[in-house]
Amino acid sequence: MNESRQNTGRGRPRVLSEKEIERWQDTYGEDIQIVDYKKRAIKYSLIARERGLISEDEEFAYFLLYGSVNSRINNTKHGDEYYRSLSCEWTIPEETVEQIIKYKPEMWLEWKRLTAIYLEKGKPRGLRPSIDRINETEGYSFSNIAAMSQHDNTKRATAQPHFLIKMYDSRNPESSRTFRKYDTKRGALEAIGLSQTESDSGKYYEANGCVYLLQSSALTHGEKELIQKEDDDKEKTYRGSIPIAKIELEDGRTAIISQEFTYTQSAVIIKEPIEE
């Protein structure tokens, strides 16, 4: 049995004394009266101190790391379709935090550094440390995580090259099925007047009489897969067709027989020429 679970149990958070709550709020300014996961984070930070896993100076870093791990576990189980498409090998936050502290010392050191900056600057949200996936094509696993501020995490996600693929132009149909590459996701969104939306979702976005797909460079070049959505009758569906045969009519003309189909997602893969 993992040491972090011995003689502690999970159940509801242990009752924190008024003195503990007062010290925590006076020291860190955290409102912990309502949210259970914050109480659990404090509970296990105190246990970690008692066991010598961390020092008092490291308790707030532990608290933030527990919250970030807990968030990833819950989001991949119950979050929006983006998070639910990601795997997460963790199930118990305090065990995962202990493994990071013991076996990923560089990440723990960076997490503590970011926590110190976060506290020193008055706790602005963008400087809060967060768990980042090193390889964005993979889920949350012990070998695929690093510490990064929320600002840098978001910036990294939006700074990747993106393609804006025009599937249909009602004003000029001949310019349909064209594409343009942008250096960042933000640049692609600004081009069609959107502030934020998910890329690689396979959804169509409408703007100024045109229909677009928004794709990362990795998806467009076949280096990652489309984000898969769970089956849902409420999802918007699209209609397409595939030519399956050509027949000769009696008057000498030819006709194409097509098979119609419906789908909820779409992606365009661009094959670049291979250099000889």
Short mmCIF file of C-alpha atoms in Angstrom, two decimals:
data_model
loop_
_atom_site.label_atom_id
_atom_site.label_comp_id
_atom_site.label_asym_id
_atom_site.label_seq_id
_atom_site.Cartn_x
_atom_site.Cartn_y
_atom_site.Cartn_z
CA MET A 1 0.00 0.00 0.00
CA ASN A 2 1.24 3.47 -0.81
CA GLU A 3 2.49 5.21 2.33
CA SER A 4 0.32 8.28 1.70
CA ARG A 5 -2.82 6.22 2.21
CA GLN A 6 -1.85 4.36 5.37
CA ASN A 7 -3.89 5.26 8.44
CA THR A 8 -5.34 8.31 6.70
CA GLY A 9 -8.27 7.05 4.63
CA ARG A 10 -9.94 9.28 2.09
CA GLY A 11 -13.63 9.76 2.86
CA ARG A 12 -14.34 13.36 3.80
CA PRO A 13 -11.49 15.74 4.68
CA ARG A 14 -10.39 15.58 8.27
CA VAL A 15 -11.75 18.39 10.40
CA LEU A 16 -9.22 21.20 10.29
CA SER A 17 -8.87 23.05 13.55
CA GLU A 18 -9.78 26.72 13.72
CA LYS A 19 -6.13 27.41 14.43
CA GLU A 20 -5.02 25.57 11.25
CA ILE A 21 -7.62 27.36 9.13
CA GLU A 22 -6.71 30.74 10.61
CA ARG A 23 -2.99 30.17 10.05
CA TRP A 24 -3.54 29.08 6.46
CA GLN A 25 -5.75 32.02 5.58
CA ASP A 26 -3.49 34.54 7.33
CA THR A 27 -0.41 33.14 5.60
CA TYR A 28 -1.75 32.46 2.10
CA GLY A 29 -5.09 34.27 1.84
CA GLU A 30 -6.87 31.13 0.61
CA ASP A 31 -10.62 30.77 1.16
CA ILE A 32 -10.98 27.12 2.20
CA GLN A 33 -14.33 27.19 3.97
CA ILE A 34 -16.42 25.64 1.18
CA VAL A 35 -14.30 23.72 -1.34
CA ASP A 36 -13.56 20.15 -0.21
CA TYR A 37 -10.57 19.59 -2.49
CA LYS A 38 -8.78 22.56 -0.89
CA LYS A 39 -9.39 21.06 2.54
CA ARG A 40 -8.01 17.77 1.27
CA ALA A 41 -4.97 19.57 -0.14
CA ILE A 42 -4.26 21.14 3.25
CA LYS A 43 -4.89 17.83 5.02
CA TYR A 44 -2.36 15.98 2.90
CA SER A 45 0.16 18.83 3.01
CA LEU A 46 0.08 18.57 6.82
CA ILE A 47 0.46 14.78 6.62
CA ALA A 48 3.38 15.22 4.18
CA ARG A 49 5.04 17.59 6.66
CA GLU A 50 4.52 15.17 9.54
CA ARG A 51 6.13 12.40 7.49
CA GLY A 52 9.07 14.59 6.49
CA LEU A 53 8.20 14.53 2.78
CA ILE A 54 8.08 18.35 2.65
CA SER A 55 9.03 21.26 4.87
CA GLU A 56 6.75 24.02 6.12
CA ASP A 57 8.17 26.32 3.44
CA GLU A 58 7.00 23.85 0.78
CA GLU A 59 3.42 23.34 2.02
CA PHE A 60 1.81 25.91 -0.28
CA ALA A 61 3.61 24.47 -3.31
CA TYR A 62 2.21 21.06 -2.27
CA PHE A 63 -1.26 22.62 -1.92
CA LEU A 64 -1.14 24.05 -5.46
CA LEU A 65 0.25 20.84 -6.97
CA TYR A 66 -2.49 18.79 -5.29
CA GLY A 67 -5.11 21.14 -6.77
CA SER A 68 -3.62 20.91 -10.26
CA VAL A 69 -3.44 17.09 -10.17
CA ASN A 70 -6.99 16.88 -8.79
CA SER A 71 -8.20 19.18 -11.58
CA ARG A 72 -6.62 17.01 -14.30
CA ILE A 73 -8.20 13.86 -12.84
CA ASN A 74 -11.67 15.43 -12.68
CA ASN A 75 -11.46 17.19 -16.06
CA THR A 76 -10.48 14.04 -17.94
CA LYS A 77 -13.44 12.25 -16.34
CA HIS A 78 -16.10 14.94 -16.27
CA GLY A 79 -14.79 17.99 -18.15
CA ASP A 80 -15.55 19.30 -21.64
CA GLU A 81 -15.01 17.21 -24.76
CA TYR A 82 -11.39 18.34 -25.12
CA TYR A 83 -10.33 17.04 -21.71
CA ARG A 84 -12.49 13.91 -21.92
CA SER A 85 -10.58 12.92 -25.06
CA LEU A 86 -7.34 12.81 -23.04
CA SER A 87 -6.15 9.87 -20.98
CA CYS A 88 -5.05 10.28 -17.36
CA GLU A 89 -3.22 7.51 -15.54
CA TRP A 90 -3.79 9.07 -12.11
CA THR A 91 -6.65 8.32 -9.75
CA ILE A 92 -5.56 9.53 -6.30
CA PRO A 93 -4.13 13.09 -6.10
CA GLU A 94 -2.01 12.69 -2.94
CA GLU A 95 -0.30 9.59 -4.36
CA THR A 96 0.51 11.37 -7.61
CA VAL A 97 1.87 14.42 -5.76
CA GLU A 98 4.10 12.17 -3.64
CA GLN A 99 5.44 10.44 -6.75
CA ILE A 100 6.26 13.80 -8.36
CA ILE A 101 8.08 15.01 -5.25
CA LYS A 102 10.07 11.78 -4.90
CA TYR A 103 10.74 10.80 -8.49
CA LYS A 104 10.53 14.00 -10.55
CA PRO A 105 12.80 16.31 -8.50
CA GLU A 106 13.42 18.72 -11.38
CA MET A 107 9.68 19.25 -11.86
CA TRP A 108 9.17 19.69 -8.10
CA LEU A 109 12.03 22.21 -7.96
CA GLU A 110 10.53 24.20 -10.84
CA TRP A 111 7.06 23.98 -9.25
CA LYS A 112 8.45 25.48 -6.03
CA ARG A 113 10.21 28.24 -7.99
CA LEU A 114 6.99 29.17 -9.81
CA THR A 115 5.05 29.06 -6.51
CA ALA A 116 7.51 31.52 -4.94
CA ILE A 117 7.09 33.92 -7.87
CA TYR A 118 3.30 33.51 -7.72
CA LEU A 119 3.26 34.46 -4.01
CA GLU A 120 5.81 37.27 -4.39
CA LYS A 121 3.81 38.95 -7.18
CA GLY A 122 0.53 38.86 -5.25
CA LYS A 123 -0.90 35.67 -6.76
CA PRO A 124 -1.93 36.82 -10.26
CA ARG A 125 -3.72 33.97 -12.03
CA GLY A 126 -1.31 33.91 -14.98
CA LEU A 127 1.68 33.17 -12.73
CA ARG A 128 0.04 30.26 -10.91
CA PRO A 129 1.98 27.05 -11.61
CA SER A 130 0.17 24.43 -13.67
CA ILE A 131 0.82 20.95 -15.05
CA ASP A 132 1.77 20.97 -18.72
CA ARG A 133 1.88 17.98 -21.07
CA ILE A 134 5.31 17.75 -22.70
CA ASN A 135 3.92 15.91 -25.74
CA GLU A 136 0.51 17.37 -26.57
CA THR A 137 -0.47 14.32 -28.61
CA GLU A 138 -0.41 12.21 -25.44
CA GLY A 139 -2.44 12.31 -22.23
CA TYR A 140 -1.50 12.93 -18.61
CA SER A 141 1.08 10.44 -17.45
CA PHE A 142 3.97 10.54 -15.03
CA SER A 143 6.48 10.67 -17.89
CA ASN A 144 4.63 13.34 -19.89
CA ILE A 145 4.30 16.24 -17.45
CA ALA A 146 6.27 19.35 -16.51
CA ALA A 147 5.70 22.50 -14.46
CA MET A 148 4.76 25.71 -16.28
CA SER A 149 2.96 28.92 -15.36
CA GLN A 150 -0.64 29.19 -16.56
CA HIS A 151 0.34 32.16 -18.75
CA ASP A 152 3.13 30.23 -20.49
CA ASN A 153 0.95 27.13 -20.72
CA THR A 154 -1.79 29.06 -22.51
CA LYS A 155 0.74 30.91 -24.67
CA ARG A 156 2.33 27.62 -25.72
CA ALA A 157 -1.05 26.19 -26.69
CA THR A 158 -1.98 29.22 -28.82
CA ALA A 159 1.48 29.84 -30.28
CA GLN A 160 1.52 26.71 -32.42
CA PRO A 161 1.14 27.14 -36.21
CA HIS A 162 -2.47 26.69 -37.37
CA PHE A 163 -4.27 26.29 -40.67
CA LEU A 164 -7.52 28.05 -41.47
CA ILE A 165 -9.24 25.99 -44.16
CA LYS A 166 -12.07 27.67 -46.05
CA MET A 167 -14.53 24.89 -46.85
CA TYR A 168 -17.19 27.10 -48.45
CA ASP A 169 -17.49 30.75 -49.49
CA SER A 170 -21.06 31.83 -50.22
CA ARG A 171 -19.89 35.07 -51.87
CA ASN A 172 -17.32 33.45 -54.10
CA PRO A 173 -17.83 29.66 -54.32
CA GLU A 174 -14.76 29.25 -56.56
CA SER A 175 -12.54 30.26 -53.65
CA SER A 176 -13.92 27.44 -51.51
CA ARG A 177 -11.62 24.67 -50.33
CA THR A 178 -8.62 26.92 -49.96
CA PHE A 179 -6.36 27.26 -46.95
CA ARG A 180 -3.89 29.59 -45.30
CA LYS A 181 -1.26 28.87 -42.67
CA TYR A 182 -0.83 31.20 -39.68
CA ASP A 183 2.09 31.33 -37.27
CA THR A 184 -0.24 31.13 -34.26
CA LYS A 185 -3.74 30.00 -33.40
CA ARG A 186 -4.49 33.54 -32.27
CA GLY A 187 -3.60 34.87 -35.72
CA ALA A 188 -5.96 32.39 -37.41
CA LEU A 189 -8.80 33.32 -35.06
CA GLU A 190 -8.29 37.04 -35.55
CA ALA A 191 -8.47 36.55 -39.33
CA ILE A 192 -12.11 35.47 -39.04
CA GLY A 193 -13.07 37.63 -36.07
CA LEU A 194 -13.22 34.94 -33.37
CA SER A 195 -11.72 35.50 -29.93
CA GLN A 196 -11.37 31.89 -28.80
CA THR A 197 -12.51 28.45 -29.89
CA GLU A 198 -11.16 24.93 -29.94
CA SER A 199 -8.97 23.76 -32.78
CA ASP A 200 -8.73 20.18 -34.05
CA SER A 201 -12.34 19.56 -33.00
CA GLY A 202 -13.57 18.76 -36.52
CA LYS A 203 -16.32 21.37 -36.15
CA TYR A 204 -17.14 23.94 -38.80
CA TYR A 205 -17.08 27.63 -37.86
CA GLU A 206 -19.06 30.23 -39.79
CA ALA A 207 -17.87 33.81 -40.26
CA ASN A 208 -18.76 36.45 -42.86
CA GLY A 209 -20.57 34.05 -45.14
CA CYS A 210 -17.77 31.47 -45.08
CA VAL A 211 -17.38 28.09 -43.42
CA TYR A 212 -14.00 27.19 -41.92
CA LEU A 213 -12.09 24.38 -40.25
CA LEU A 214 -9.46 25.41 -37.68
CA GLN A 215 -6.61 22.91 -37.45
CA SER A 216 -3.19 22.77 -35.84
CA SER A 217 -0.21 22.20 -38.11
CA ALA A 218 0.29 18.79 -36.44
CA LEU A 219 -3.22 17.60 -37.35
CA THR A 220 -3.07 19.07 -40.86
CA HIS A 221 0.14 17.16 -41.61
CA GLY A 222 -1.18 13.94 -40.09
CA GLU A 223 1.10 14.03 -37.03
CA LYS A 224 -1.79 13.88 -34.52
CA GLU A 225 -5.37 12.68 -34.53
CA LEU A 226 -8.61 14.61 -34.52
CA ILE A 227 -10.05 15.14 -31.05
CA GLN A 228 -12.66 12.42 -30.76
CA LYS A 229 -16.07 13.29 -29.34
CA GLU A 230 -18.44 10.96 -27.59
CA ASP A 231 -21.54 9.95 -29.56
CA ASP A 232 -24.30 12.44 -28.85
CA ASP A 233 -27.56 12.76 -30.77
CA LYS A 234 -27.53 16.47 -30.03
CA GLU A 235 -24.28 17.07 -31.91
CA LYS A 236 -24.63 18.93 -35.18
CA THR A 237 -24.22 16.63 -38.17
CA TYR A 238 -23.03 17.43 -41.70
CA ARG A 239 -23.82 15.74 -44.99
CA GLY A 240 -21.37 14.64 -47.66
CA SER A 241 -21.06 12.18 -50.55
CA ILE A 242 -18.47 9.91 -52.18
CA PRO A 243 -18.54 9.07 -55.93
CA ILE A 244 -18.64 5.29 -56.26
CA ALA A 245 -19.43 4.63 -59.94
CA LYS A 246 -19.78 6.21 -63.39
CA ILE A 247 -22.52 4.99 -65.76
CA GLU A 248 -23.42 5.68 -69.39
CA LEU A 249 -26.94 7.02 -70.00
CA GLU A 250 -29.01 6.07 -73.06
CA ASP A 251 -28.57 9.53 -74.59
CA GLY A 252 -24.79 9.21 -74.48
CA ARG A 253 -24.24 11.27 -71.40
CA THR A 254 -22.49 9.96 -68.28
CA ALA A 255 -23.69 10.16 -64.72
CA ILE A 256 -21.90 9.78 -61.41
CA ILE A 257 -23.46 7.62 -58.71
CA SER A 258 -22.55 8.85 -55.23
CA GLN A 259 -23.00 7.41 -51.76
CA GLU A 260 -24.28 9.98 -49.28
CA PHE A 261 -23.17 9.97 -45.64
CA THR A 262 -23.46 12.12 -42.53
CA TYR A 263 -20.71 12.98 -40.04
CA THR A 264 -20.11 15.12 -36.98
CA GLN A 265 -16.42 15.87 -37.53
CA SER A 266 -14.13 16.62 -40.43
CA ALA A 267 -10.42 17.11 -41.00
CA VAL A 268 -8.26 18.04 -43.98
CA ILE A 269 -4.85 16.36 -44.22
CA ILE A 270 -2.34 18.09 -46.47
CA LYS A 271 0.34 15.85 -47.95
CA GLU A 272 3.55 17.79 -48.51
CA PRO A 273 5.75 16.72 -51.46
CA ILE A 274 8.61 14.43 -50.45
CA GLU A 275 12.01 15.80 -51.34
CA GLU A 276 14.12 13.47 -53.46
#
